[in-house]
Amino acid sequence: KKIEDINSELEGLSPDERRKELIAMAEEEGGLVEVYGSTNLDEMGPIIDEFEDATGLTVNYYRANSEDVLQRLVEEARAGYRGVDVVNTNGPEMTIIDREGLFAPIETPAADDITPEGINDTWIWMYINTFTPAWNTDEISQSEAPKTWQDVLTKFKGRLAMEAADIDWFATLVKYFEEEEGMSEEEAVDLFKGAAAQGVVVDGHTLMTELLAAGEFGIAASPYLHRVLQLKGDGAPIEWEPAIEPLVARPNGIAVHSAAKNVASGLLFSEYVLTDAQDMLIELDRQPASIAVEGGGLPSAYANILVDVEAVVDEFDKWSGLYDEVVRSSAQDVIED
Protein backbone atom coordinates (compact mmCIF):
# COMPACT_ATOMS: atom_id res chain seq x y z
CA LYS A 1 0.00 0.00 0.00
CA LYS A 2 0.94 3.63 -0.44
CA ILE A 3 0.53 6.24 2.29
CA GLU A 4 -2.30 7.90 0.37
CA ASP A 5 -4.16 4.57 0.22
CA ILE A 6 -3.75 4.11 3.97
CA ASN A 7 -4.95 7.66 4.61
CA SER A 8 -8.04 7.01 2.47
CA GLU A 9 -8.89 3.96 4.59
CA LEU A 10 -8.39 5.92 7.82
CA GLU A 11 -10.17 9.12 6.77
CA GLY A 12 -12.52 10.52 9.38
CA LEU A 13 -11.14 8.55 12.31
CA SER A 14 -10.19 10.16 15.61
CA PRO A 15 -6.47 10.11 16.52
CA ASP A 16 -6.99 7.14 18.87
CA GLU A 17 -9.01 5.22 16.28
CA ARG A 18 -6.44 6.02 13.60
CA ARG A 19 -3.59 4.68 15.73
CA LYS A 20 -5.55 1.53 16.57
CA GLU A 21 -6.18 0.84 12.88
CA LEU A 22 -2.55 1.60 11.97
CA ILE A 23 -1.37 -0.86 14.63
CA ALA A 24 -3.63 -3.52 13.11
CA MET A 25 -2.22 -2.79 9.63
CA ALA A 26 1.34 -2.87 10.99
CA GLU A 27 0.71 -6.25 12.64
CA GLU A 28 -0.47 -7.60 9.28
CA GLU A 29 2.85 -6.43 7.80
CA GLY A 30 4.74 -8.42 10.43
CA GLY A 31 4.94 -6.02 13.36
CA LEU A 32 8.43 -4.74 12.55
CA VAL A 33 9.74 -1.25 11.73
CA GLU A 34 13.19 -0.79 10.19
CA VAL A 35 14.59 2.66 11.02
CA TYR A 36 17.84 4.28 9.89
CA GLY A 37 18.81 7.41 11.82
CA SER A 38 21.55 9.70 13.07
CA THR A 39 19.88 10.51 16.42
CA ASN A 40 21.98 9.15 19.29
CA LEU A 41 20.61 6.14 21.17
CA ASP A 42 20.56 8.27 24.34
CA GLU A 43 17.64 10.14 22.79
CA MET A 44 16.15 7.66 20.31
CA GLY A 45 16.34 4.68 22.68
CA PRO A 46 13.69 5.96 25.14
CA ILE A 47 11.41 6.98 22.25
CA ILE A 48 11.69 3.51 20.71
CA ASP A 49 11.02 1.87 24.08
CA GLU A 50 7.86 3.93 24.59
CA PHE A 51 6.70 3.29 21.01
CA GLU A 52 7.16 -0.46 21.39
CA ASP A 53 5.23 -0.43 24.69
CA ALA A 54 2.40 1.62 23.17
CA THR A 55 2.03 -0.36 19.95
CA GLY A 56 3.43 -3.85 20.51
CA LEU A 57 5.64 -3.44 17.44
CA THR A 58 9.40 -4.02 17.30
CA VAL A 59 11.85 -1.40 16.01
CA ASN A 60 15.19 -2.30 14.46
CA TYR A 61 17.29 0.89 14.68
CA TYR A 62 20.46 1.35 12.66
CA ARG A 63 22.28 4.37 14.07
CA ALA A 64 25.17 6.11 12.30
CA ASN A 65 26.29 9.67 11.62
CA SER A 66 24.29 11.58 9.03
CA GLU A 67 26.87 11.12 6.25
CA ASP A 68 26.93 7.34 6.75
CA VAL A 69 23.12 7.13 6.82
CA LEU A 70 23.03 8.99 3.50
CA GLN A 71 25.70 6.78 1.96
CA ARG A 72 24.02 3.56 3.06
CA LEU A 73 20.64 4.64 1.67
CA VAL A 74 22.09 5.61 -1.70
CA GLU A 75 24.09 2.37 -1.96
CA GLU A 76 21.07 0.25 -1.02
CA ALA A 77 18.91 2.04 -3.58
CA ARG A 78 21.46 1.41 -6.32
CA ALA A 79 21.59 -2.25 -5.34
CA GLY A 80 17.79 -2.50 -5.36
CA TYR A 81 17.78 -3.50 -1.69
CA ARG A 82 14.69 -2.65 0.38
CA GLY A 83 16.06 -2.52 3.90
CA VAL A 84 14.45 0.48 5.57
CA ASP A 85 10.99 1.85 6.35
CA VAL A 86 11.76 5.14 8.12
CA VAL A 87 14.67 7.60 7.93
CA ASN A 88 15.53 10.34 10.39
CA THR A 89 18.60 12.52 10.02
CA ASN A 90 19.84 16.09 9.57
CA GLY A 91 18.10 18.50 7.23
CA PRO A 92 20.78 18.73 4.52
CA GLU A 93 21.06 14.94 4.29
CA MET A 94 17.26 14.64 4.28
CA THR A 95 17.22 17.07 1.35
CA ILE A 96 19.82 15.07 -0.59
CA ILE A 97 18.03 11.76 0.08
CA ASP A 98 14.75 13.36 -1.02
CA ARG A 99 16.34 14.56 -4.26
CA GLU A 100 17.41 10.95 -4.89
CA GLY A 101 13.70 10.09 -4.89
CA LEU A 102 13.98 7.90 -1.78
CA PHE A 103 11.14 9.39 0.27
CA ALA A 104 7.43 8.72 -0.17
CA PRO A 105 5.00 11.65 -0.28
CA ILE A 106 3.65 12.00 3.24
CA GLU A 107 0.44 13.58 4.46
CA THR A 108 -0.53 13.01 8.06
CA PRO A 109 -2.67 14.71 10.72
CA ALA A 110 0.31 14.17 13.04
CA ALA A 111 1.94 17.16 11.34
CA ASP A 112 -0.83 19.55 12.42
CA ASP A 113 1.19 20.88 15.38
CA ILE A 114 4.59 20.91 13.70
CA THR A 115 5.97 24.41 13.13
CA PRO A 116 4.83 25.47 9.62
CA GLU A 117 8.38 25.79 8.27
CA GLY A 118 8.88 22.12 9.06
CA ILE A 119 6.35 20.51 6.72
CA ASN A 120 7.60 19.35 3.33
CA ASP A 121 5.97 17.12 0.75
CA THR A 122 8.05 14.09 1.68
CA TRP A 123 9.62 14.79 5.08
CA ILE A 124 8.71 16.58 8.28
CA TRP A 125 10.81 18.17 10.99
CA MET A 126 11.24 15.95 14.04
CA TYR A 127 13.34 18.34 16.12
CA ILE A 128 15.69 21.27 15.73
CA ASN A 129 19.42 21.12 16.40
CA THR A 130 20.68 24.41 17.78
CA PHE A 131 24.38 25.21 17.50
CA THR A 132 25.88 27.43 20.19
CA PRO A 133 29.40 28.18 21.34
CA ALA A 134 30.13 26.88 24.84
CA TRP A 135 33.12 27.17 27.13
CA ASN A 136 34.69 25.40 30.09
CA THR A 137 34.29 27.65 33.12
CA ASP A 138 37.47 26.28 34.72
CA GLU A 139 39.41 27.45 31.66
CA ILE A 140 37.54 30.62 30.67
CA SER A 141 36.13 33.04 33.24
CA GLN A 142 32.79 34.74 32.74
CA SER A 143 34.56 38.07 32.20
CA GLU A 144 36.68 36.49 29.43
CA ALA A 145 33.72 34.72 27.77
CA PRO A 146 32.95 35.63 24.15
CA LYS A 147 30.24 38.13 23.28
CA THR A 148 30.09 37.71 19.49
CA TRP A 149 30.81 35.08 16.84
CA GLN A 150 33.93 37.04 15.90
CA ASP A 151 35.10 36.75 19.52
CA VAL A 152 34.62 32.97 19.32
CA LEU A 153 36.74 32.70 16.17
CA THR A 154 39.50 35.19 17.05
CA LYS A 155 39.87 35.58 20.81
CA PHE A 156 40.93 32.13 22.01
CA LYS A 157 44.11 31.17 20.19
CA GLY A 158 45.17 27.64 21.05
CA ARG A 159 42.02 27.01 23.12
CA LEU A 160 39.29 26.65 20.49
CA ALA A 161 37.78 23.43 19.11
CA MET A 162 35.77 23.14 15.89
CA GLU A 163 33.81 20.17 14.53
CA ALA A 164 35.09 18.38 11.44
CA ALA A 165 31.87 18.15 9.39
CA ASP A 166 29.96 21.34 10.27
CA ILE A 167 29.49 22.40 6.66
CA ASP A 168 25.96 23.74 7.08
CA TRP A 169 26.83 25.69 10.25
CA PHE A 170 29.86 27.14 8.46
CA ALA A 171 27.91 28.10 5.31
CA THR A 172 25.19 29.76 7.40
CA LEU A 173 27.66 31.85 9.39
CA VAL A 174 29.66 32.87 6.32
CA LYS A 175 26.41 34.23 4.85
CA TYR A 176 25.70 35.96 8.18
CA PHE A 177 29.12 37.64 8.21
CA GLU A 178 28.54 38.80 4.63
CA GLU A 179 24.99 40.07 5.05
CA GLU A 180 25.08 41.41 8.61
CA GLU A 181 28.74 42.23 9.27
CA GLY A 182 29.68 43.61 5.84
CA MET A 183 32.47 41.12 5.15
CA SER A 184 33.34 39.61 1.81
CA GLU A 185 32.98 35.85 1.52
CA GLU A 186 36.78 35.54 1.42
CA GLU A 187 37.16 37.59 4.61
CA ALA A 188 34.56 35.46 6.38
CA VAL A 189 36.15 32.17 5.27
CA ASP A 190 39.55 33.48 6.40
CA LEU A 191 38.09 34.02 9.89
CA PHE A 192 37.33 30.30 10.11
CA LYS A 193 40.70 29.30 8.65
CA GLY A 194 42.48 31.49 11.20
CA ALA A 195 40.46 29.95 14.00
CA ALA A 196 41.28 26.41 12.85
CA ALA A 197 44.97 27.25 12.43
CA GLN A 198 45.14 28.24 16.10
CA GLY A 199 42.88 25.48 17.40
CA VAL A 200 41.88 21.83 17.12
CA VAL A 201 39.28 20.00 15.04
CA VAL A 202 37.19 17.20 16.52
CA ASP A 203 35.20 14.54 14.67
CA GLY A 204 31.72 14.55 16.22
CA HIS A 205 29.66 16.99 18.27
CA THR A 206 29.20 14.63 21.22
CA LEU A 207 32.93 13.95 21.48
CA MET A 208 33.78 17.64 21.10
CA THR A 209 31.38 18.65 23.89
CA GLU A 210 32.53 15.86 26.22
CA LEU A 211 36.19 16.85 25.70
CA LEU A 212 35.24 20.46 26.37
CA ALA A 213 33.59 19.47 29.65
CA ALA A 214 36.73 17.48 30.54
CA GLY A 215 38.91 20.57 30.03
CA GLU A 216 40.76 19.36 26.92
CA PHE A 217 40.26 22.84 25.46
CA GLY A 218 38.68 26.06 26.65
CA ILE A 219 35.89 26.69 24.14
CA ALA A 220 34.04 24.86 21.38
CA ALA A 221 32.55 26.73 18.44
CA SER A 222 29.50 24.64 17.61
CA PRO A 223 28.23 22.16 20.22
CA TYR A 224 24.58 21.19 20.08
CA LEU A 225 22.72 23.14 22.75
CA HIS A 226 20.89 20.05 24.04
CA ARG A 227 24.22 18.32 24.81
CA VAL A 228 25.56 21.41 26.60
CA LEU A 229 22.40 21.51 28.72
CA GLN A 230 22.71 17.80 29.54
CA LEU A 231 26.33 18.09 30.66
CA LYS A 232 25.74 21.31 32.58
CA GLY A 233 22.79 19.61 34.29
CA ASP A 234 25.13 16.79 35.28
CA GLY A 235 27.43 19.31 36.98
CA ALA A 236 30.07 19.74 34.25
CA PRO A 237 31.94 23.08 34.29
CA ILE A 238 30.37 24.21 31.02
CA GLU A 239 28.49 27.38 30.07
CA TRP A 240 26.90 28.90 26.98
CA GLU A 241 25.19 32.00 28.36
CA PRO A 242 25.12 34.89 27.78
CA ALA A 243 24.32 33.30 24.43
CA ILE A 244 26.26 34.18 21.31
CA GLU A 245 23.63 35.51 18.94
CA PRO A 246 22.40 34.61 16.48
CA LEU A 247 22.09 30.95 17.39
CA VAL A 248 22.24 28.69 14.35
CA ALA A 249 19.29 26.30 14.05
CA ARG A 250 19.07 23.28 11.73
CA PRO A 251 16.14 20.89 11.35
CA ASN A 252 16.33 17.14 11.81
CA GLY A 253 13.59 15.35 9.89
CA ILE A 254 11.70 12.08 9.56
CA ALA A 255 10.31 10.38 6.45
CA VAL A 256 8.92 7.10 5.18
CA HIS A 257 11.14 5.46 2.55
CA SER A 258 9.71 5.30 -0.96
CA ALA A 259 10.51 1.57 -1.14
CA ALA A 260 9.42 0.72 2.43
CA LYS A 261 8.24 -2.87 2.89
CA ASN A 262 6.24 -1.91 5.97
CA VAL A 263 4.46 1.28 4.95
CA ALA A 264 1.79 1.27 7.69
CA SER A 265 4.45 0.49 10.29
CA GLY A 266 6.64 3.30 9.00
CA LEU A 267 3.76 5.76 9.02
CA LEU A 268 2.76 4.68 12.53
CA PHE A 269 6.30 5.20 13.86
CA SER A 270 6.60 8.58 12.11
CA GLU A 271 3.28 9.74 13.56
CA TYR A 272 4.33 8.65 17.05
CA VAL A 273 7.58 10.60 16.75
CA LEU A 274 5.67 13.71 15.58
CA THR A 275 3.14 13.55 18.44
CA ASP A 276 3.78 11.57 21.64
CA ALA A 277 7.57 11.75 21.36
CA GLN A 278 7.63 15.55 21.09
CA ASP A 279 7.08 15.92 24.86
CA MET A 280 9.83 13.37 25.45
CA LEU A 281 12.25 15.43 23.37
CA ILE A 282 11.94 18.34 25.79
CA GLU A 283 12.86 15.99 28.65
CA LEU A 284 15.87 14.86 26.59
CA ASP A 285 16.94 18.51 26.12
CA ARG A 286 16.08 18.37 22.42
CA GLN A 287 14.17 21.20 20.71
CA PRO A 288 10.88 19.64 19.52
CA ALA A 289 9.45 20.75 16.19
CA SER A 290 5.92 20.77 17.64
CA ILE A 291 4.60 24.17 18.65
CA ALA A 292 2.03 22.38 20.84
CA VAL A 293 4.88 21.58 23.27
CA GLU A 294 5.97 24.41 25.53
CA GLY A 295 9.39 25.48 24.27
CA GLY A 296 8.88 23.78 20.90
CA GLY A 297 9.38 25.23 17.44
CA LEU A 298 12.27 27.48 16.49
CA PRO A 299 14.15 28.85 19.52
CA SER A 300 12.51 32.17 20.37
CA ALA A 301 14.39 33.35 23.45
CA TYR A 302 17.36 34.44 21.32
CA ALA A 303 17.95 35.70 17.80
CA ASN A 304 18.55 32.75 15.52
CA ILE A 305 19.28 31.89 11.90
CA LEU A 306 17.75 28.82 10.31
CA VAL A 307 20.10 26.81 8.12
CA ASP A 308 18.83 27.06 4.52
CA VAL A 309 19.15 23.35 3.77
CA GLU A 310 18.11 23.71 0.13
CA ALA A 311 20.74 26.40 -0.49
CA VAL A 312 23.44 24.40 1.33
CA VAL A 313 22.66 21.34 -0.79
CA ASP A 314 22.53 23.40 -4.01
CA GLU A 315 26.09 24.55 -3.36
CA PHE A 316 27.27 21.56 -1.37
CA ASP A 317 30.47 21.02 -3.37
CA LYS A 318 31.45 24.63 -2.87
CA TRP A 319 30.79 24.68 0.89
CA SER A 320 32.28 21.25 1.57
CA GLY A 321 35.40 22.26 -0.37
CA LEU A 322 35.76 25.51 1.56
CA TYR A 323 35.19 23.82 4.90
CA ASP A 324 37.71 21.14 4.01
CA GLU A 325 40.21 23.97 3.57
CA VAL A 326 39.24 25.27 7.02
CA VAL A 327 39.74 21.85 8.64
CA ARG A 328 43.09 21.39 6.88
CA SER A 329 44.22 24.76 8.24
CA SER A 330 44.59 23.18 11.67
CA ALA A 331 48.16 22.29 12.53
CA GLN A 332 46.94 19.25 14.48
CA ASP A 333 45.37 16.00 13.37
CA VAL A 334 41.60 15.73 13.68
CA ILE A 335 40.70 14.30 17.09
CA GLU A 336 38.62 11.14 16.68
CA ASP A 337 36.90 8.85 19.16
Coordinates of N, CA and C in Angstrom, one line a residue, residues 1 7 14 19 58 93 111 115 144 167 179 192 200 207 231-233 246 272 288 307 336:
K1 N 0.8 -1.2 0.0 CA 0.0 0.0 0.0 C 0.9 1.2 0.0
N7 N -4.2 6.5 4.1 CA -5.0 7.7 4.6 C -6.4 7.6 4.2
S14 N -10.8 9.4 14.6 CA -10.2 10.2 15.6 C -8.7 9.7 15.7
R19 N -4.7 5.5 15.3 CA -3.6 4.7 15.7 C -3.9 3.2 15.9
T58 N 8.0 -4.0 17.0 CA 9.4 -4.0 17.3 C 10.1 -3.1 16.3
E93 N 21.1 16.3 4.8 CA 21.1 14.9 4.3 C 19.6 14.5 3.9
A111 N 1.1 16.0 11.6 CA 1.9 17.2 11.3 C 1.2 18.5 11.7
T115 N 5.8 23.0 13.6 CA 6.0 24.4 13.1 C 5.9 24.5 11.6
E144 N 35.9 36.8 30.7 CA 36.7 36.5 29.4 C 35.8 35.9 28.3
I167 N 29.6 21.6 7.9 CA 29.5 22.4 6.7 C 28.3 23.4 6.7
E179 N 26.2 39.3 5.1 CA 25.0 40.1 5.0 C 24.8 41.0 6.2
F192 N 37.4 31.7 9.7 CA 37.3 30.3 10.1 C 38.7 29.6 9.9
V200 N 42.0 23.3 17.4 CA 41.9 21.8 17.1 C 40.5 21.5 16.5
L207 N 31.5 14.0 21.0 CA 32.9 14.0 21.5 C 33.5 15.3 21.8
L231 N 25.1 18.1 29.9 CA 26.3 18.1 30.7 C 26.3 19.1 31.8
K232 N 25.8 20.3 31.5 CA 25.7 21.3 32.6 C 24.8 20.8 33.7
G233 N 23.7 20.2 33.3 CA 22.8 19.6 34.3 C 23.4 18.5 35.1
P246 N 23.6 35.5 16.5 CA 22.4 34.6 16.5 C 22.8 33.1 16.7
Y272 N 4.0 8.7 15.6 CA 4.3 8.6 17.0 C 5.4 9.7 17.4
P288 N 11.9 20.3 20.3 CA 10.9 19.6 19.5 C 10.4 20.6 18.4
V307 N 19.3 27.3 9.2 CA 20.1 26.8 8.1 C 19.2 26.6 6.9
E336 N 39.7 12.1 16.9 CA 38.6 11.1 16.7 C 38.4 10.3 17.9

